């Protein structure tokens, strides 16, 4: 059977591409069968050719065979109309001829077509009256007794034609459903793959942004300090350059770890060190203090470790917020970081005092109308609010010109914060503080079950 499949497939495709020609060949075959059967008498003694030639059909019967067989050419276009036509011709033949020619063949083929091309209710509504009518006319007007096998044969053949057509239709619908389900599953797999790729790209982009923005900001500050005191205080310049070297080394290390995540799982050069989290918060705070930003830390989280995703998100939020303070709040700004465990959540708050004439830093530059809430609302900017000490506030690495009314395109700092928090089902609120400075507050789930539930829903 398997060896025949390659040869049969082209024939099947050709038949599907030329249905009218296929039906024409079928009609010719039915006509030939009706003519041969019309010359055979099943009750006659068998001769050299069996029962063929033992009777001669009436000329009118041969003429009726032509439209009965010819109607089958259009059976796909109008199956019910073709059944009505062949059924009427068969009834005429059963009434007028004695014995009648086997024109019921055409009606059987037409009834099969109706059952295979329409639905089951239509098959019942059309097929049952056809069976009853043809069998009843044969019993009433036929020369044989009503219980003769020819009469019962009409009932049996029409019934089998309807059942076979319904079975073919059901199988065709079943195959189509399986094919449609497979195509839908394939589309779903492709969409899921594209979604996962997009999420991974966003995650890597956030990590790269956090690493580069933090360390480059520190390098920029320390390099500026070194250039400023190079001539008068070479020792202090040397210390600043040492901090630059340390910050650049840390940046390269984190970039190597982030890019290494793209390696295959079996690659021996893939990074094995754990992702940064709150367990290295003290080292992070120390880098900002070395850069000249006073930072106070208050922790009331009980020291319990957070789930890996929440731990990394909390670390990155503190890192991004303090980077913004150092970049945008001015040289005299101070910052406060607090971590508080509240039930199943942990609350991370970063506050800054702002600089001279500045009310922004940790998130977007201060000013009227600058607020943001993650997980729902976006971030709206105040027009033309300048940063302190010549530095403009912004979302991460965003810029807002110090000149009134002049703005530039924003960065991705707050956007990255919001995406991290939203991915964990938490909330993020940012905005200026009353009296100056800026406030960033994030609430993250502190239990593994809550984090897994949110990520599973996503």
Coordinates of C-alpha atoms in Angstrom, one line a residue, residues 40-371:
X40 CA -29.5 -9.1 -18.5
X41 CA -32.4 -11.0 -16.8
X42 CA -31.4 -12.3 -13.4
X43 CA -34.2 -15.0 -13.6
X44 CA -33.3 -16.3 -17.0
X45 CA -31.2 -19.5 -17.4
X46 CA -27.5 -18.8 -17.7
X47 CA -26.1 -19.0 -21.2
X48 CA -22.6 -18.7 -22.7
X49 CA -22.4 -15.1 -21.5
X50 CA -24.3 -15.7 -18.3
X51 CA -27.7 -13.9 -18.3
X52 CA -26.5 -11.1 -20.7
X53 CA -28.7 -11.0 -23.8
X54 CA -31.6 -12.8 -22.4
X55 CA -33.8 -9.8 -22.6
X56 CA -34.1 -6.6 -24.7
X57 CA -35.0 -3.3 -23.1
X58 CA -37.5 -1.0 -24.6
X59 CA -36.2 1.9 -26.8
X60 CA -37.7 4.4 -24.4
X61 CA -35.8 2.9 -21.5
X62 CA -32.5 3.4 -23.4
X63 CA -33.5 7.0 -24.2
X64 CA -34.2 7.7 -20.5
X65 CA -30.8 6.4 -19.6
X66 CA -29.1 9.3 -21.4
X67 CA -30.6 12.1 -19.2
X68 CA -30.4 10.0 -16.1
X69 CA -26.6 9.4 -16.6
X70 CA -26.0 12.9 -18.0
X71 CA -27.5 14.6 -15.0
X72 CA -24.6 13.1 -12.9
X73 CA -22.1 15.4 -14.6
X74 CA -23.6 18.3 -12.5
X75 CA -23.9 16.3 -9.2
X76 CA -21.4 18.5 -7.4
X77 CA -23.0 21.8 -8.4
X78 CA -26.5 20.9 -7.5
X79 CA -26.7 17.6 -5.7
X80 CA -30.4 17.9 -4.6
X81 CA -31.5 19.0 -8.0
X82 CA -29.7 16.1 -9.7
X83 CA -31.3 13.7 -7.2
X84 CA -34.7 15.1 -8.0
X85 CA -34.0 14.7 -11.7
X86 CA -32.7 11.1 -11.5
X87 CA -35.4 10.1 -9.1
X88 CA -38.1 11.4 -11.4
X89 CA -36.7 9.6 -14.4
X90 CA -36.4 6.4 -12.3
X91 CA -40.1 6.7 -11.2
X92 CA -41.2 7.1 -14.8
X93 CA -39.2 4.0 -15.8
X94 CA -40.6 2.0 -13.0
X95 CA -44.2 2.9 -13.9
X96 CA -44.1 2.5 -17.7
X97 CA -41.7 -0.3 -18.4
X98 CA -42.2 -4.0 -17.8
X99 CA -39.7 -5.1 -16.7
X100 CA -38.1 -1.8 -15.9
X101 CA -34.5 -1.0 -16.8
X102 CA -32.1 -0.4 -13.8
X103 CA -32.2 3.4 -14.0
X104 CA -32.2 3.4 -10.2
X105 CA -28.4 3.3 -10.4
X106 CA -28.3 7.0 -11.3
X107 CA -30.6 7.8 -8.3
X108 CA -28.3 5.8 -6.0
X109 CA -25.2 7.8 -7.1
X110 CA -27.1 11.1 -6.8
X111 CA -28.3 10.2 -3.3
X112 CA -24.7 9.4 -2.3
X113 CA -23.7 12.8 -3.5
X114 CA -26.3 14.5 -1.5
X115 CA -25.3 12.7 1.7
X116 CA -21.5 13.4 1.1
X117 CA -21.9 17.1 0.1
X118 CA -24.6 18.3 2.5
X119 CA -25.3 17.9 6.2
X120 CA -27.0 15.0 8.0
X121 CA -30.4 16.7 8.4
X122 CA -30.6 17.4 4.7
X123 CA -29.7 13.8 4.0
X124 CA -32.5 12.6 6.2
X125 CA -35.0 15.1 4.7
X126 CA -34.1 14.2 1.1
X127 CA -32.9 10.6 1.4
X128 CA -35.7 9.0 3.4
X129 CA -38.5 10.2 1.0
X130 CA -36.4 9.1 -2.0
X131 CA -36.0 5.6 -0.5
X132 CA -39.7 5.3 0.3
X133 CA -40.8 6.7 -3.1
X134 CA -38.6 4.5 -5.3
X135 CA -39.3 1.4 -3.2
X136 CA -43.0 2.0 -3.0
X137 CA -43.4 2.7 -6.8
X138 CA -41.4 -0.5 -7.6
X139 CA -43.7 -2.5 -5.3
X140 CA -46.9 -1.1 -6.6
X141 CA -46.2 -0.8 -10.4
X142 CA -43.6 -3.5 -10.8
X143 CA -44.4 -6.9 -12.5
X144 CA -43.0 -8.9 -9.6
X145 CA -44.6 -9.4 -6.2
X146 CA -44.0 -6.6 -3.8
X147 CA -41.6 -8.7 -1.7
X148 CA -39.4 -9.5 -4.7
X149 CA -35.7 -9.1 -4.3
X150 CA -35.6 -6.4 -7.0
X151 CA -37.9 -4.2 -4.9
X152 CA -36.0 -4.8 -1.7
X153 CA -32.8 -4.2 -3.5
X154 CA -33.8 -0.7 -4.4
X155 CA -34.5 0.1 -0.7
X156 CA -31.2 -1.5 0.3
X157 CA -29.1 0.3 -2.3
X158 CA -30.5 3.7 -1.7
X159 CA -30.1 3.2 2.1
X160 CA -26.5 2.1 1.7
X161 CA -25.8 5.1 -0.6
X162 CA -27.1 7.5 2.0
X163 CA -25.1 5.8 4.8
X164 CA -21.9 5.7 2.7
X165 CA -22.2 9.4 1.7
X166 CA -22.8 10.4 5.3
X167 CA -19.7 8.4 6.4
X168 CA -17.6 10.0 3.8
X169 CA -18.8 13.5 4.8
X170 CA -18.1 12.8 8.4
X171 CA -14.6 11.5 7.7
X172 CA -13.9 14.5 5.5
X173 CA -15.0 16.9 8.3
X174 CA -12.9 15.0 10.8
X175 CA -9.8 15.2 8.6
X176 CA -10.4 18.9 8.0
X177 CA -10.8 19.5 11.7
X178 CA -7.5 17.7 12.4
X179 CA -5.8 19.7 9.7
X180 CA -7.2 23.0 11.0
X181 CA -6.2 22.1 14.6
X182 CA -2.7 21.2 13.5
X183 CA -2.4 24.5 11.6
X184 CA -3.7 26.4 14.5
X185 CA -1.3 24.7 16.8
X186 CA 1.6 25.5 14.5
X187 CA 0.6 29.1 14.4
X188 CA 0.3 29.1 18.2
X189 CA 3.8 27.6 18.5
X190 CA 5.2 30.2 16.1
X191 CA 3.5 33.1 17.9
X192 CA 4.7 31.7 21.3
X193 CA 8.3 31.5 19.9
X194 CA 8.1 35.1 18.6
X195 CA 6.7 36.2 22.0
X196 CA 9.5 34.5 23.9
X197 CA 12.1 36.0 21.6
X198 CA 10.7 39.4 22.1
X199 CA 10.5 39.0 25.9
X200 CA 14.1 37.8 25.9
X201 CA 15.3 40.8 23.8
X202 CA 13.5 43.2 26.2
X203 CA 15.1 41.5 29.2
X204 CA 18.6 41.6 27.7
X205 CA 18.0 45.2 26.7
X206 CA 17.0 46.1 30.2
X207 CA 20.0 44.4 31.7
X208 CA 22.4 46.1 29.3
X209 CA 20.8 49.5 29.9
X210 CA 21.0 49.1 33.7
X211 CA 24.7 47.9 33.6
X212 CA 25.8 50.6 31.1
X213 CA 23.9 53.5 32.5
X214 CA 25.1 52.8 36.1
X215 CA 28.7 52.2 35.4
X216 CA 29.2 54.8 32.6
X217 CA 27.6 57.4 34.9
X218 CA 30.1 56.6 37.6
X219 CA 33.0 56.6 35.2
X220 CA 31.8 60.0 33.9
X221 CA 31.6 61.5 37.4
X222 CA 35.0 60.2 38.5
X223 CA 36.6 61.2 35.2
X224 CA 35.3 64.7 35.7
X225 CA 36.6 64.8 39.3
X226 CA 40.0 63.6 38.1
X227 CA 40.2 66.2 35.4
X228 CA 39.1 68.9 37.8
X229 CA 41.8 68.2 40.5
X230 CA 44.5 66.8 38.3
X231 CA 46.8 69.8 38.7
X232 CA 46.0 70.9 42.3
X233 CA 45.4 67.5 44.0
X234 CA 47.1 64.7 42.1
X235 CA 46.5 62.2 44.9
X236 CA 42.7 62.8 44.7
X237 CA 42.9 62.5 40.9
X238 CA 44.7 59.2 41.2
X239 CA 42.0 57.9 43.6
X240 CA 39.3 59.1 41.2
X241 CA 41.1 57.3 38.3
X242 CA 41.3 54.2 40.4
X243 CA 37.5 54.3 40.9
X244 CA 37.1 54.8 37.1
X245 CA 39.2 51.6 36.5
X246 CA 37.1 49.7 39.1
X247 CA 33.8 50.9 37.6
X248 CA 34.9 50.0 34.1
X249 CA 36.1 46.6 35.3
X250 CA 32.7 46.0 36.9
X251 CA 30.9 47.1 33.8
X252 CA 32.9 44.7 31.6
X253 CA 32.3 41.9 34.1
X254 CA 28.5 42.4 34.1
X255 CA 28.4 42.9 30.3
X256 CA 30.3 39.6 29.9
X257 CA 27.8 37.9 32.2
X258 CA 24.8 39.4 30.4
X259 CA 26.0 38.6 26.9
X260 CA 27.1 35.1 28.2
X261 CA 23.4 34.3 28.8
X262 CA 23.1 34.0 25.0
X263 CA 25.5 31.0 25.0
X264 CA 24.2 27.5 24.7
X265 CA 23.5 25.8 28.0
X266 CA 26.3 23.3 27.5
X267 CA 29.0 25.9 26.7
X268 CA 31.8 25.6 29.2
X269 CA 32.4 29.3 28.8
X270 CA 28.9 30.3 29.9
X271 CA 28.8 32.3 33.1
X272 CA 28.2 30.4 36.3
X273 CA 28.2 33.3 38.8
X274 CA 24.8 34.2 40.3
X275 CA 22.8 37.2 39.1
X276 CA 23.2 40.3 41.2
X277 CA 20.6 40.8 43.9
X278 CA 20.1 42.4 47.3
X279 CA 22.9 40.3 48.8
X280 CA 25.3 42.6 47.0
X281 CA 23.4 45.8 47.8
X282 CA 26.2 47.0 50.1
X283 CA 28.7 46.8 47.3
X284 CA 26.4 48.7 45.1
X285 CA 25.9 51.5 47.7
X286 CA 29.6 51.7 48.2
X287 CA 30.2 52.5 44.5
X288 CA 27.8 55.5 44.8
X289 CA 29.4 56.7 48.0
X290 CA 32.8 56.5 46.4
X291 CA 31.4 58.6 43.5
X292 CA 30.4 61.3 46.0
X293 CA 26.8 60.5 46.5
X294 CA 25.8 60.2 50.2
X295 CA 23.4 57.3 50.5
X296 CA 21.6 56.1 53.7
X297 CA 20.2 52.6 53.8
X298 CA 17.5 51.3 56.1
X299 CA 16.5 47.7 55.8
X300 CA 13.5 46.1 57.6
X301 CA 13.1 43.1 55.3
X302 CA 14.2 40.5 57.9
X303 CA 17.1 39.4 55.8
X304 CA 14.9 36.7 54.1
X305 CA 16.0 36.1 50.5
X306 CA 13.5 37.1 47.8
X307 CA 12.7 34.9 44.8
X308 CA 15.4 35.2 42.1
X309 CA 13.3 37.3 39.7
X310 CA 12.2 39.7 42.4
X311 CA 15.7 39.9 43.9
X312 CA 17.2 40.9 40.6
X313 CA 14.4 43.4 39.9
X314 CA 14.8 45.0 43.3
X315 CA 18.6 45.3 42.8
X316 CA 18.2 46.9 39.3
X317 CA 15.5 49.3 40.6
X318 CA 17.8 50.6 43.3
X319 CA 20.7 50.7 40.9
X320 CA 18.8 52.7 38.3
X321 CA 17.2 55.1 40.7
X322 CA 20.6 55.9 42.4
X323 CA 22.2 56.3 39.0
X324 CA 19.5 58.9 38.1
X325 CA 20.1 60.7 41.3
X326 CA 23.9 60.9 40.6
X327 CA 23.3 62.0 37.0
X328 CA 20.5 64.5 37.5
X329 CA 20.0 65.6 41.0
X330 CA 23.1 67.8 41.3
X331 CA 26.4 67.5 43.3
X332 CA 24.8 68.4 46.7
X333 CA 22.0 65.8 46.5
X334 CA 21.7 63.0 49.0
X335 CA 19.7 59.7 48.7
X336 CA 17.9 57.3 51.0
X337 CA 17.2 53.7 50.3
X338 CA 14.7 51.7 52.4
X339 CA 13.6 48.1 52.1
X340 CA 10.6 47.0 54.2
X341 CA 8.9 43.6 54.2
X342 CA 5.1 44.0 54.4
X343 CA 3.3 40.7 54.5
X344 CA 3.8 38.8 51.2
X345 CA 5.4 41.9 49.5
X346 CA 8.6 43.9 49.8
X347 CA 8.6 47.7 49.5
X348 CA 11.6 49.4 48.0
X349 CA 11.8 53.2 48.3
X350 CA 14.5 55.5 46.9
X351 CA 14.3 59.2 47.9
X352 CA 16.7 62.0 47.0
X353 CA 16.9 65.6 48.2
X354 CA 17.5 67.1 44.9
X355 CA 20.1 69.8 44.1
X356 CA 20.1 73.5 44.1
X357 CA 16.9 74.6 42.5
X358 CA 16.2 71.0 41.5
X359 CA 13.3 68.8 42.5
X360 CA 14.1 65.7 40.5
X361 CA 16.7 62.9 40.3
X362 CA 15.7 59.4 41.0
X363 CA 13.3 59.1 38.2
X364 CA 12.2 62.0 35.9
X365 CA 13.1 65.5 36.5
X366 CA 11.0 67.3 39.0
X367 CA 8.3 69.7 38.2
X368 CA 4.6 69.9 37.9
X369 CA 2.8 67.0 36.4
X370 CA 5.7 64.5 36.5
X371 CA 4.3 61.3 37.9

